[in-house]
Structures are given as C-alpha cells and as structure tokens.
Amino acid sequence: MPVSHKHPERHHYWTLGKLLCFSLLLLLSILTLLPLVLTFLYSFFPQSEIKAYLALRNNYNTEMWMDFLISPKQATVRQYYTILIDNPQYLKLFCNSVMYTVMILAGQALVVPLTSYCLTKFEFRGRDALFFVILALMLLPFQVTMTPTVITLRTLGLMDTIWAVILPMWFSPFYIFLLRQFMLAIPNDMFEAGMMDGCGPVRSYVHVMVPCCKPILCAAAALSFADCWNMVEQPLVYLANNTGLQPLSVMFNQLNAEGTEVAFAGAALYILPALLVYLYFQEDILLGVQLSELK
Amino acid sequence: MFRKKKVVWLLLLPAFTGLFVFYIIPFFGGIYYSLTDGTFQNNFIGFGNYAKVWNNTMFQTGLKNTLILSVLCAPAIWIISFILADMLRVLDKHAKGFRNILLLPYLMPSAALILIWTILFDYGGVVNKMLVALGLDRVIWLRGAPLRVPIIILYMWKNIGFSVVIFTAAFQSVPISLYEFASLEGASPLYQEFKITLPLISPSAFLVFVMAWINAFKIFKEAYYIGGAYPDSMEIYTLQHFMNNHFAKINYQYVTTAAYSFAIIVFVLFALLYYMESRIRKGVN
C-alpha cells in the first residue's frame, strides 16, 4: 500500500521548503568555494597585474574600491615558474611540510589503531583509567597540553630538531578516541570466531580489525593530514630557533610579504595536495563518521 | 574479549610511553615549576606565581580574548551546523554535493587563504562594497575590535563542515516513522525538531558542542597570520600568543601557571556543560 502518496498537502509543503533549502545551500556553497576559486584564478594572472592589485590594499580612500579581478589581460603560468624554478625557497618549505606530514602519519599509523584496539577488544585492569586519561587529554585545550610537552622536549634535548614536531603528534588523543568509537561498533563475535580458529590477538588485529576499520582509518588519515598540513602552533614554539626547519604553514606569510606578486601561485600549490587528499578520501570521511559511535 | 595480559601491555607500550613521557609525567612535574620562583635555589613560593600571572595584563587580555572568541564561535558553529544539517536532510538525495562542498574547507590550509581573506575584508573590499550597496557604512575590518569578525568568519568557514557531517550522521539514526507519525498528528516541523530530533541526537549534539568549544580555544592561527606574534590590535591577542611569547623566554613559571589556570577554567566549564546536558536528558526521559 503506497501510503506516502496519499498526502498531497504535505508533499506540496516540502517542495516549497526544498526549493528554499536548495537555493540557500547553493548560495552558501558558492560563498564557500569563492576564496578557493579566486586563489586559483589569480594564480594565472601576470605578476605585474597582481602587484598593482595588491598595492590597492589598506588604502583608506573612500572613492576607491578593490573589486574582483575577472580575467587577466594575458593568462600566464609565470607565477608558477617563478616559485618552482627561479626562486625555489618556497619549494624547500613545501618539502619540509611534506616531510613532517609523512613522518607524523607513519608514526600515527603504527601507534594509534593499535592503542584503540587494545582499549576496545581487551579486558585488563586500568583500561577505563587509561581511556579516561586519553579523554581528559583530548578535552584539555592545546595551550595546556603543549606546556608539559615543551618541558619534556627540553629535558630530552629535542627542542629545535624535527623530532620535536613529529614525536608528540604520534600519540594524538583525538585519533585514539575517534578510532575507539568506531571499533566499539565492531561486534566481538568476529574476534571470537577468529579465536576458535586459533587466531591470536595480533593476527586478529591484522586480519580482522584493520580491514574492518578501513573507512575510519582513511578518514583519520585525511583529518590528520589536514592537521599536519596546517600545523602552526607546534613548529612555532618547538622550532623557534630554527627557521630552516619550519614547515610552509608557518613561513607562508613571510614569503608573501617578500614576494606578493607570486603569492597566489604559492597558495594554489599549497592548497592542491589538500584538495587531492580531500577528493580522494571524502567518501571515507563521511562513512567513517557515520559508522562510528560519535552520534 | 582478549585477556592475555602480557600481550596487551606489549601492544600498548608505544602509546603508553608516549603519553606518559610527553603529557602525563611532565603535567605533574610542571606543577613544581608553577609553585617555585625559578631562581637558582628554586624557592618554594606557594601560589605567588598564580597571583603574578593573574595580575599580568597581557595574560588577562589573552585569556579574555580567547574566551570571547570561543564563546562567539562555539554556539554559532553548533547552531549553524544543526540548521545546515537539517536543510541537507530536507534535500535528501540532492544533498550530497552540498555536504561535500561544506566539508571541503576543513582540509584547506588557512595560511594559503589569508591573503584572499584580507582582500575580501579590505577597506575597499567586496564585503564593504556590499555593505554600502545595502545602505550601510564601510567598516575598517582589519584593525581593532572589528578584526575579530574576519577571524571568526574564517574560522567558521573552515570548521563548520565537520560538525555538519556529525549531525548528518546522527540524523540518520532517527527513525523516519517518528516524523511521519508526528506530521500525521499535526506537529509542525519546528515542534518536531525540538521534540524528536534534539532529544534523540542529544549525545552527538553534546559532542559537537564540546568539540566546537575545545577547537575554538585554539583560535590562534588566523590571528597569527594577520597580526603576527605581537599583533597591533590587542583585540586579537590570544592566550596562545601569551604562551608562545613566554615559551620564547623559557619562562616555565609563567607558562605552567597560565596553563594550569586555564585548565581549571576549562574543567569547570565542561563540568557545568556536562551537568546541564545530563539534566536535559533526564528531563526528556
């Protein structure tokens, strides 16, 4: 019995609501994408045009406006050429960012899922206490948790080395929590069945848990990538005396100040990896959140 | 499930070492710093540092600004993402593209966007142009107190998508039959929101709120990109600025004291929130 077709009034109501929602969301999506689109667009402008445009900033002349530039007099990839080949200072910092991101993600891949596995599928004394500590660390603001880390880094003599940025990130409480919430939803039966067949905890982890967690592992990897790619607070403090090791995220503004005419190409190149990661992992992020017990 | 004690401690060893070495041991060790004077003898001075830090005008400014920014951002993110998730639910099958676009900024590096942001909010920028078109006056966004606005908008632009995704996931766990029944009984959509949706998703709603608040305490990047380590406009000097500048001076007494003071404030805040949430949930049942 098709009950839903018997309510013409309600149907009419939702069509109107739908149309309203659709147009509002469309407007919002355009606004959301605008800064990204402009950045990519401006990166193909000649440097002279960008320089002239940016010179209009902070001009408190009430007669003047700083409109959008719609199309360049001549589209060019000169900006990209400058930052990639003429002046590879930018590229060096880009490589620093890549290095930190790869090292941090590799460490997290080893530590984080294993810890969440222990917290969900093992029974041992102190498990709840450990989880409580992780939760408390997650809830404490960064200003609070970074202080003990700095004390340790100084004691160990790791300040101003790459490890100061990499090591503390390996034990990120948020990702342990995120994975734990997902693993809670995986039924114990699967592991019991494995146990019957003589599959120990380590093999269960490799052959049952990791394949089951694929969406949340991808989601966590993508989110953690975004964290590392955006990292500012940590390198700023941990690498205060070693600007050569700073990632792009910290130095970007300084580079902009030195050469504004290539800033948009720099920004576009900086956004590109994040964009690719997003496009590749977007479904996993959505699925991971949907299936875990965050709700 | 598994009970092998030796195995579990072996598997937990890396995380355990890391958490203890980088967070837990120095957290308690830091209390020692906050209670001593930092001279050669390291005299015990009780709560002297606390008095000093709490009277420090820079600490007061930083704490005040951090609290203001978070109080403005967290509820705004919560409400807007709830409404957006609701709109996405109304659109049903057509929502996918919009949801993906809203999540996109979450992965974007804010450093790369600050330049375009300052152009949009420039005195002659498009934002002001629209204000004038609406018959209002131009605002100097990039100086003084109005500077908070671009920072908050940039922050929300970046962070709202993730909350929307959590809400959307939570909405899917609410059975549709409840809404159908409610509409048959003549309940308005707004009434349904408050009486069906909110109570049923209250755990995730609480999570989104808490996460939004913790993340909002971290608002610093945006202010740092615009103003640097010592911003001209004191309205965007956050607690993180204070901490960073004292880390640079290796002033452990100050940073530990400031950190623990803030930790206490945050814990009181979350305890209050948790208490309120449990009251609401009890009221619903």
PDB file of N, CA and C in Angstrom, chain B residues 140-211:
ATOM      1  N   ILE B 140      36.226  49.482   8.922  1.00  0.00           N
ATOM      2  CA  ILE B 140      37.652  49.121   8.832  1.00  0.00           C
ATOM      3  C   ILE B 140      37.806  47.769   9.523  1.00  0.00           C
ATOM      4  N   TRP B 141      37.743  46.696   8.733  1.00  0.00           N
ATOM      5  CA  TRP B 141      37.698  45.357   9.322  1.00  0.00           C
ATOM      6  C   TRP B 141      39.035  44.909   9.885  1.00  0.00           C
ATOM      7  N   LEU B 142      40.118  45.401   9.287  1.00  0.00           N
ATOM      8  CA  LEU B 142      41.403  44.780   9.606  1.00  0.00           C
ATOM      9  C   LEU B 142      42.167  45.477  10.723  1.00  0.00           C
ATOM     10  N   ARG B 143      41.470  46.230  11.543  1.00  0.00           N
ATOM     11  CA  ARG B 143      42.108  46.899  12.683  1.00  0.00           C
ATOM     12  C   ARG B 143      41.166  46.888  13.872  1.00  0.00           C
ATOM     13  N   GLY B 144      41.728  46.803  15.057  1.00  0.00           N
ATOM     14  CA  GLY B 144      40.930  46.929  16.274  1.00  0.00           C
ATOM     15  C   GLY B 144      39.900  45.837  16.428  1.00  0.00           C
ATOM     16  N   ALA B 145      38.847  46.152  17.162  1.00  0.00           N
ATOM     17  CA  ALA B 145      37.841  45.142  17.506  1.00  0.00           C
ATOM     18  C   ALA B 145      37.160  44.491  16.296  1.00  0.00           C
ATOM     19  N   PRO B 146      36.872  45.224  15.185  1.00  0.00           N
ATOM     20  CA  PRO B 146      36.211  44.561  14.050  1.00  0.00           C
ATOM     21  C   PRO B 146      37.039  43.431  13.445  1.00  0.00           C
ATOM     22  N   LEU B 147      38.345  43.415  13.721  1.00  0.00           N
ATOM     23  CA  LEU B 147      39.213  42.366  13.196  1.00  0.00           C
ATOM     24  C   LEU B 147      38.763  40.982  13.672  1.00  0.00           C
ATOM     25  N   ARG B 148      38.043  40.974  14.793  1.00  0.00           N
ATOM     26  CA  ARG B 148      37.525  39.685  15.265  1.00  0.00           C
ATOM     27  C   ARG B 148      36.589  39.063  14.237  1.00  0.00           C
ATOM     28  N   VAL B 149      35.861  39.906  13.511  1.00  0.00           N
ATOM     29  CA  VAL B 149      34.853  39.383  12.581  1.00  0.00           C
ATOM     30  C   VAL B 149      35.469  38.536  11.471  1.00  0.00           C
ATOM     31  N   PRO B 150      36.456  39.073  10.706  1.00  0.00           N
ATOM     32  CA  PRO B 150      37.057  38.206   9.680  1.00  0.00           C
ATOM     33  C   PRO B 150      37.663  36.934  10.271  1.00  0.00           C
ATOM     34  N   ILE B 151      38.252  37.051  11.460  1.00  0.00           N
ATOM     35  CA  ILE B 151      38.873  35.869  12.067  1.00  0.00           C
ATOM     36  C   ILE B 151      37.812  34.828  12.396  1.00  0.00           C
ATOM     37  N   ILE B 152      36.701  35.287  12.970  1.00  0.00           N
ATOM     38  CA  ILE B 152      35.645  34.342  13.321  1.00  0.00           C
ATOM     39  C   ILE B 152      35.045  33.720  12.060  1.00  0.00           C
ATOM     40  N   ILE B 153      34.846  34.548  11.023  1.00  0.00           N
ATOM     41  CA  ILE B 153      34.234  34.004   9.806  1.00  0.00           C
ATOM     42  C   ILE B 153      35.171  33.000   9.138  1.00  0.00           C
ATOM     43  N   LEU B 154      36.465  33.328   9.089  1.00  0.00           N
ATOM     44  CA  LEU B 154      37.428  32.385   8.515  1.00  0.00           C
ATOM     45  C   LEU B 154      37.417  31.080   9.300  1.00  0.00           C
ATOM     46  N   TYR B 155      37.360  31.218  10.625  1.00  0.00           N
ATOM     47  CA  TYR B 155      37.354  30.026  11.477  1.00  0.00           C
ATOM     48  C   TYR B 155      36.099  29.177  11.237  1.00  0.00           C
ATOM     49  N   MET B 156      34.967  29.855  11.118  1.00  0.00           N
ATOM     50  CA  MET B 156      33.721  29.103  10.914  1.00  0.00           C
ATOM     51  C   MET B 156      33.669  28.495   9.522  1.00  0.00           C
ATOM     52  N   TRP B 157      34.143  29.245   8.548  1.00  0.00           N
ATOM     53  CA  TRP B 157      34.204  28.744   7.166  1.00  0.00           C
ATOM     54  C   TRP B 157      34.938  27.411   7.156  1.00  0.00           C
ATOM     55  N   LYS B 158      36.023  27.358   7.949  1.00  0.00           N
ATOM     56  CA  LYS B 158      36.860  26.171   7.930  1.00  0.00           C
ATOM     57  C   LYS B 158      36.266  25.014   8.731  1.00  0.00           C
ATOM     58  N   ASN B 159      35.609  25.324   9.832  1.00  0.00           N
ATOM     59  CA  ASN B 159      35.289  24.254  10.779  1.00  0.00           C
ATOM     60  C   ASN B 159      33.849  23.770  10.786  1.00  0.00           C
ATOM     61  N   ILE B 160      32.975  24.466  10.072  1.00  0.00           N
ATOM     62  CA  ILE B 160      31.573  24.119  10.191  1.00  0.00           C
ATOM     63  C   ILE B 160      31.260  22.776   9.527  1.00  0.00           C
ATOM     64  N   GLY B 161      31.971  22.470   8.454  1.00  0.00           N
ATOM     65  CA  GLY B 161      31.661  21.264   7.686  1.00  0.00           C
ATOM     66  C   GLY B 161      31.716  19.989   8.498  1.00  0.00           C
ATOM     67  N   PHE B 162      32.709  19.890   9.375  1.00  0.00           N
ATOM     68  CA  PHE B 162      32.862  18.646  10.134  1.00  0.00           C
ATOM     69  C   PHE B 162      31.690  18.447  11.097  1.00  0.00           C
ATOM     70  N   SER B 163      31.241  19.536  11.714  1.00  0.00           N
ATOM     71  CA  SER B 163      30.077  19.439  12.601  1.00  0.00           C
ATOM     72  C   SER B 163      28.838  19.045  11.810  1.00  0.00           C
ATOM     73  N   VAL B 164      28.709  19.602  10.607  1.00  0.00           N
ATOM     74  CA  VAL B 164      27.564  19.249   9.768  1.00  0.00           C
ATOM     75  C   VAL B 164      27.572  17.738   9.486  1.00  0.00           C
ATOM     76  N   VAL B 165      28.760  17.195   9.215  1.00  0.00           N
ATOM     77  CA  VAL B 165      28.856  15.773   8.912  1.00  0.00           C
ATOM     78  C   VAL B 165      28.442  14.925  10.118  1.00  0.00           C
ATOM     79  N   ILE B 166      28.877  15.331  11.310  1.00  0.00           N
ATOM     80  CA  ILE B 166      28.497  14.557  12.508  1.00  0.00           C
ATOM     81  C   ILE B 166      26.982  14.635  12.716  1.00  0.00           C
ATOM     82  N   PHE B 167      26.417  15.837  12.551  1.00  0.00           N
ATOM     83  CA  PHE B 167      24.964  15.981  12.711  1.00  0.00           C
ATOM     84  C   PHE B 167      24.214  15.145  11.670  1.00  0.00           C
ATOM     85  N   THR B 168      24.684  15.204  10.426  1.00  0.00           N
ATOM     86  CA  THR B 168      24.021  14.445   9.364  1.00  0.00           C
ATOM     87  C   THR B 168      24.010  12.956   9.696  1.00  0.00           C
ATOM     88  N   ALA B 169      25.156  12.462  10.185  1.00  0.00           N
ATOM     89  CA  ALA B 169      25.230  11.054  10.557  1.00  0.00           C
ATOM     90  C   ALA B 169      24.262  10.738  11.684  1.00  0.00           C
ATOM     91  N   ALA B 170      24.167  11.669  12.635  1.00  0.00           N
ATOM     92  CA  ALA B 170      23.280  11.439  13.774  1.00  0.00           C
ATOM     93  C   ALA B 170      21.813  11.424  13.336  1.00  0.00           C
ATOM     94  N   PHE B 171      21.471  12.313  12.405  1.00  0.00           N
ATOM     95  CA  PHE B 171      20.085  12.385  11.927  1.00  0.00           C
ATOM     96  C   PHE B 171      19.644  11.061  11.311  1.00  0.00           C
ATOM     97  N   GLN B 172      20.610  10.378  10.689  1.00  0.00           N
ATOM     98  CA  GLN B 172      20.227   9.134  10.018  1.00  0.00           C
ATOM     99  C   GLN B 172      19.819   8.047  10.991  1.00  0.00           C
ATOM    100  N   SER B 173      20.221   8.209  12.270  1.00  0.00           N
ATOM    101  CA  SER B 173      19.859   7.188  13.248  1.00  0.00           C
ATOM    102  C   SER B 173      18.451   7.424  13.809  1.00  0.00           C
ATOM    103  N   VAL B 174      17.834   8.565  13.472  1.00  0.00           N
ATOM    104  CA  VAL B 174      16.477   8.837  13.948  1.00  0.00           C
ATOM    105  C   VAL B 174      15.481   8.198  12.977  1.00  0.00           C
ATOM    106  N   PRO B 175      14.623   7.294  13.457  1.00  0.00           N
ATOM    107  CA  PRO B 175      13.699   6.623  12.538  1.00  0.00           C
ATOM    108  C   PRO B 175      12.719   7.601  11.882  1.00  0.00           C
ATOM    109  N   ILE B 176      12.565   7.470  10.563  1.00  0.00           N
ATOM    110  CA  ILE B 176      11.697   8.382   9.809  1.00  0.00           C
ATOM    111  C   ILE B 176      10.241   8.238  10.238  1.00  0.00           C
ATOM    112  N   SER B 177       9.895   7.017  10.674  1.00  0.00           N
ATOM    113  CA  SER B 177       8.495   6.770  11.045  1.00  0.00           C
ATOM    114  C   SER B 177       8.030   7.721  12.143  1.00  0.00           C
ATOM    115  N   LEU B 178       8.972   8.130  13.020  1.00  0.00           N
ATOM    116  CA  LEU B 178       8.610   9.059  14.092  1.00  0.00           C
ATOM    117  C   LEU B 178       8.102  10.378  13.529  1.00  0.00           C
ATOM    118  N   TYR B 179       8.801  10.866  12.490  1.00  0.00           N
ATOM    119  CA  TYR B 179       8.392  12.133  11.881  1.00  0.00           C
ATOM    120  C   TYR B 179       7.051  11.978  11.167  1.00  0.00           C
ATOM    121  N   GLU B 180       6.913  10.836  10.474  1.00  0.00           N
ATOM    122  CA  GLU B 180       5.662  10.618   9.742  1.00  0.00           C
ATOM    123  C   GLU B 180       4.486  10.594  10.708  1.00  0.00           C
ATOM    124  N   PHE B 181       4.699   9.923  11.830  1.00  0.00           N
ATOM    125  CA  PHE B 181       3.647   9.839  12.834  1.00  0.00           C
ATOM    126  C   PHE B 181       3.329  11.235  13.375  1.00  0.00           C
ATOM    127  N   ALA B 182       4.419  11.996  13.662  1.00  0.00           N
ATOM    128  CA  ALA B 182       4.226  13.335  14.217  1.00  0.00           C
ATOM    129  C   ALA B 182       3.484  14.243  13.241  1.00  0.00           C
ATOM    130  N   SER B 183       3.805  14.133  11.936  1.00  0.00           N
ATOM    131  CA  SER B 183       3.109  15.003  10.976  1.00  0.00           C
ATOM    132  C   SER B 183       1.647  14.594  10.843  1.00  0.00           C
ATOM    133  N   LEU B 184       1.407  13.290  10.952  1.00  0.00           N
ATOM    134  CA  LEU B 184       0.013  12.845  10.905  1.00  0.00           C
ATOM    135  C   LEU B 184      -0.759  13.420  12.077  1.00  0.00           C
ATOM    136  N   GLU B 185      -0.075  13.527  13.216  1.00  0.00           N
ATOM    137  CA  GLU B 185      -0.726  14.077  14.402  1.00  0.00           C
ATOM    138  C   GLU B 185      -0.811  15.594  14.333  1.00  0.00           C
ATOM    139  N   GLY B 186      -0.198  16.179  13.307  1.00  0.00           N
ATOM    140  CA  GLY B 186      -0.300  17.624  13.111  1.00  0.00           C
ATOM    141  C   GLY B 186       0.795  18.431  13.771  1.00  0.00           C
ATOM    142  N   ALA B 187       1.933  17.807  14.107  1.00  0.00           N
ATOM    143  CA  ALA B 187       3.024  18.554  14.724  1.00  0.00           C
ATOM    144  C   ALA B 187       3.764  19.350  13.656  1.00  0.00           C
ATOM    145  N   SER B 188       4.066  20.617  13.964  1.00  0.00           N
ATOM    146  CA  SER B 188       4.772  21.442  12.987  1.00  0.00           C
ATOM    147  C   SER B 188       6.238  20.995  12.904  1.00  0.00           C
ATOM    148  N   PRO B 189       6.893  21.294  11.770  1.00  0.00           N
ATOM    149  CA  PRO B 189       8.292  20.879  11.625  1.00  0.00           C
ATOM    150  C   PRO B 189       9.182  21.386  12.752  1.00  0.00           C
ATOM    151  N   LEU B 190       8.942  22.623  13.196  1.00  0.00           N
ATOM    152  CA  LEU B 190       9.767  23.181  14.265  1.00  0.00           C
ATOM    153  C   LEU B 190       9.564  22.405  15.571  1.00  0.00           C
ATOM    154  N   TYR B 191       8.310  22.082  15.836  1.00  0.00           N
ATOM    155  CA  TYR B 191       7.984  21.320  17.027  1.00  0.00           C
ATOM    156  C   TYR B 191       8.646  19.949  16.976  1.00  0.00           C
ATOM    157  N   GLN B 192       8.634  19.364  15.771  1.00  0.00           N
ATOM    158  CA  GLN B 192       9.281  18.055  15.595  1.00  0.00           C
ATOM    159  C   GLN B 192      10.776  18.138  15.888  1.00  0.00           C
ATOM    160  N   GLU B 193      11.405  19.243  15.451  1.00  0.00           N
ATOM    161  CA  GLU B 193      12.835  19.415  15.708  1.00  0.00           C
ATOM    162  C   GLU B 193      13.131  19.344  17.202  1.00  0.00           C
ATOM    163  N   PHE B 194      12.340  20.111  17.974  1.00  0.00           N
ATOM    164  CA  PHE B 194      12.642  20.197  19.396  1.00  0.00           C
ATOM    165  C   PHE B 194      12.211  18.959  20.172  1.00  0.00           C
ATOM    166  N   LYS B 195      11.160  18.295  19.698  1.00  0.00           N
ATOM    167  CA  LYS B 195      10.634  17.181  20.486  1.00  0.00           C
ATOM    168  C   LYS B 195      11.105  15.810  19.997  1.00  0.00           C
ATOM    169  N   ILE B 196      11.544  15.721  18.747  1.00  0.00           N
ATOM    170  CA  ILE B 196      12.025  14.424  18.255  1.00  0.00           C
ATOM    171  C   ILE B 196      13.521  14.461  17.991  1.00  0.00           C
ATOM    172  N   THR B 197      13.942  15.362  17.105  1.00  0.00           N
ATOM    173  CA  THR B 197      15.344  15.332  16.672  1.00  0.00           C
ATOM    174  C   THR B 197      16.301  15.594  17.832  1.00  0.00           C
ATOM    175  N   LEU B 198      16.151  16.756  18.477  1.00  0.00           N
ATOM    176  CA  LEU B 198      17.126  17.138  19.501  1.00  0.00           C
ATOM    177  C   LEU B 198      17.267  16.110  20.619  1.00  0.00           C
ATOM    178  N   PRO B 199      16.178  15.637  21.229  1.00  0.00           N
ATOM    179  CA  PRO B 199      16.355  14.645  22.299  1.00  0.00           C
ATOM    180  C   PRO B 199      17.027  13.362  21.812  1.00  0.00           C
ATOM    181  N   LEU B 200      16.683  12.921  20.585  1.00  0.00           N
ATOM    182  CA  LEU B 200      17.226  11.647  20.119  1.00  0.00           C
ATOM    183  C   LEU B 200      18.693  11.739  19.733  1.00  0.00           C
ATOM    184  N   ILE B 201      19.145  12.910  19.338  1.00  0.00           N
ATOM    185  CA  ILE B 201      20.561  13.003  18.964  1.00  0.00           C
ATOM    186  C   ILE B 201      21.363  13.712  20.041  1.00  0.00           C
ATOM    187  N   SER B 202      20.824  13.833  21.252  1.00  0.00           N
ATOM    188  CA  SER B 202      21.494  14.671  22.248  1.00  0.00           C
ATOM    189  C   SER B 202      22.945  14.274  22.530  1.00  0.00           C
ATOM    190  N   PRO B 203      23.332  12.967  22.521  1.00  0.00           N
ATOM    191  CA  PRO B 203      24.761  12.697  22.742  1.00  0.00           C
ATOM    192  C   PRO B 203      25.649  13.313  21.670  1.00  0.00           C
ATOM    193  N   SER B 204      25.260  13.175  20.387  1.00  0.00           N
ATOM    194  CA  SER B 204      26.136  13.765  19.362  1.00  0.00           C
ATOM    195  C   SER B 204      26.059  15.273  19.388  1.00  0.00           C
ATOM    196  N   ALA B 205      24.883  15.797  19.722  1.00  0.00           N
ATOM    197  CA  ALA B 205      24.773  17.250  19.812  1.00  0.00           C
ATOM    198  C   ALA B 205      25.731  17.767  20.884  1.00  0.00           C
ATOM    199  N   PHE B 206      25.814  17.034  21.990  1.00  0.00           N
ATOM    200  CA  PHE B 206      26.728  17.414  23.063  1.00  0.00           C
ATOM    201  C   PHE B 206      28.176  17.320  22.587  1.00  0.00           C
ATOM    202  N   LEU B 207      28.478  16.234  21.872  1.00  0.00           N
ATOM    203  CA  LEU B 207      29.843  16.045  21.365  1.00  0.00           C
ATOM    204  C   LEU B 207      30.243  17.189  20.440  1.00  0.00           C
ATOM    205  N   VAL B 208      29.344  17.540  19.522  1.00  0.00           N
ATOM    206  CA  VAL B 208      29.653  18.621  18.585  1.00  0.00           C
ATOM    207  C   VAL B 208      29.923  19.910  19.338  1.00  0.00           C
ATOM    208  N   PHE B 209      29.114  20.162  20.361  1.00  0.00           N
ATOM    209  CA  PHE B 209      29.266  21.398  21.119  1.00  0.00           C
ATOM    210  C   PHE B 209      30.620  21.431  21.837  1.00  0.00           C
ATOM    211  N   VAL B 210      30.939  20.309  22.500  1.00  0.00           N
ATOM    212  CA  VAL B 210      32.203  20.262  23.237  1.00  0.00           C
ATOM    213  C   VAL B 210      33.391  20.385  22.294  1.00  0.00           C
ATOM    214  N   MET B 211      33.323  19.643  21.166  1.00  0.00           N
ATOM    215  CA  MET B 211      34.430  19.705  20.212  1.00  0.00           C
ATOM    216  C   MET B 211      34.571  21.117  19.643  1.00  0.00           C
TER     217      MET B 211
END
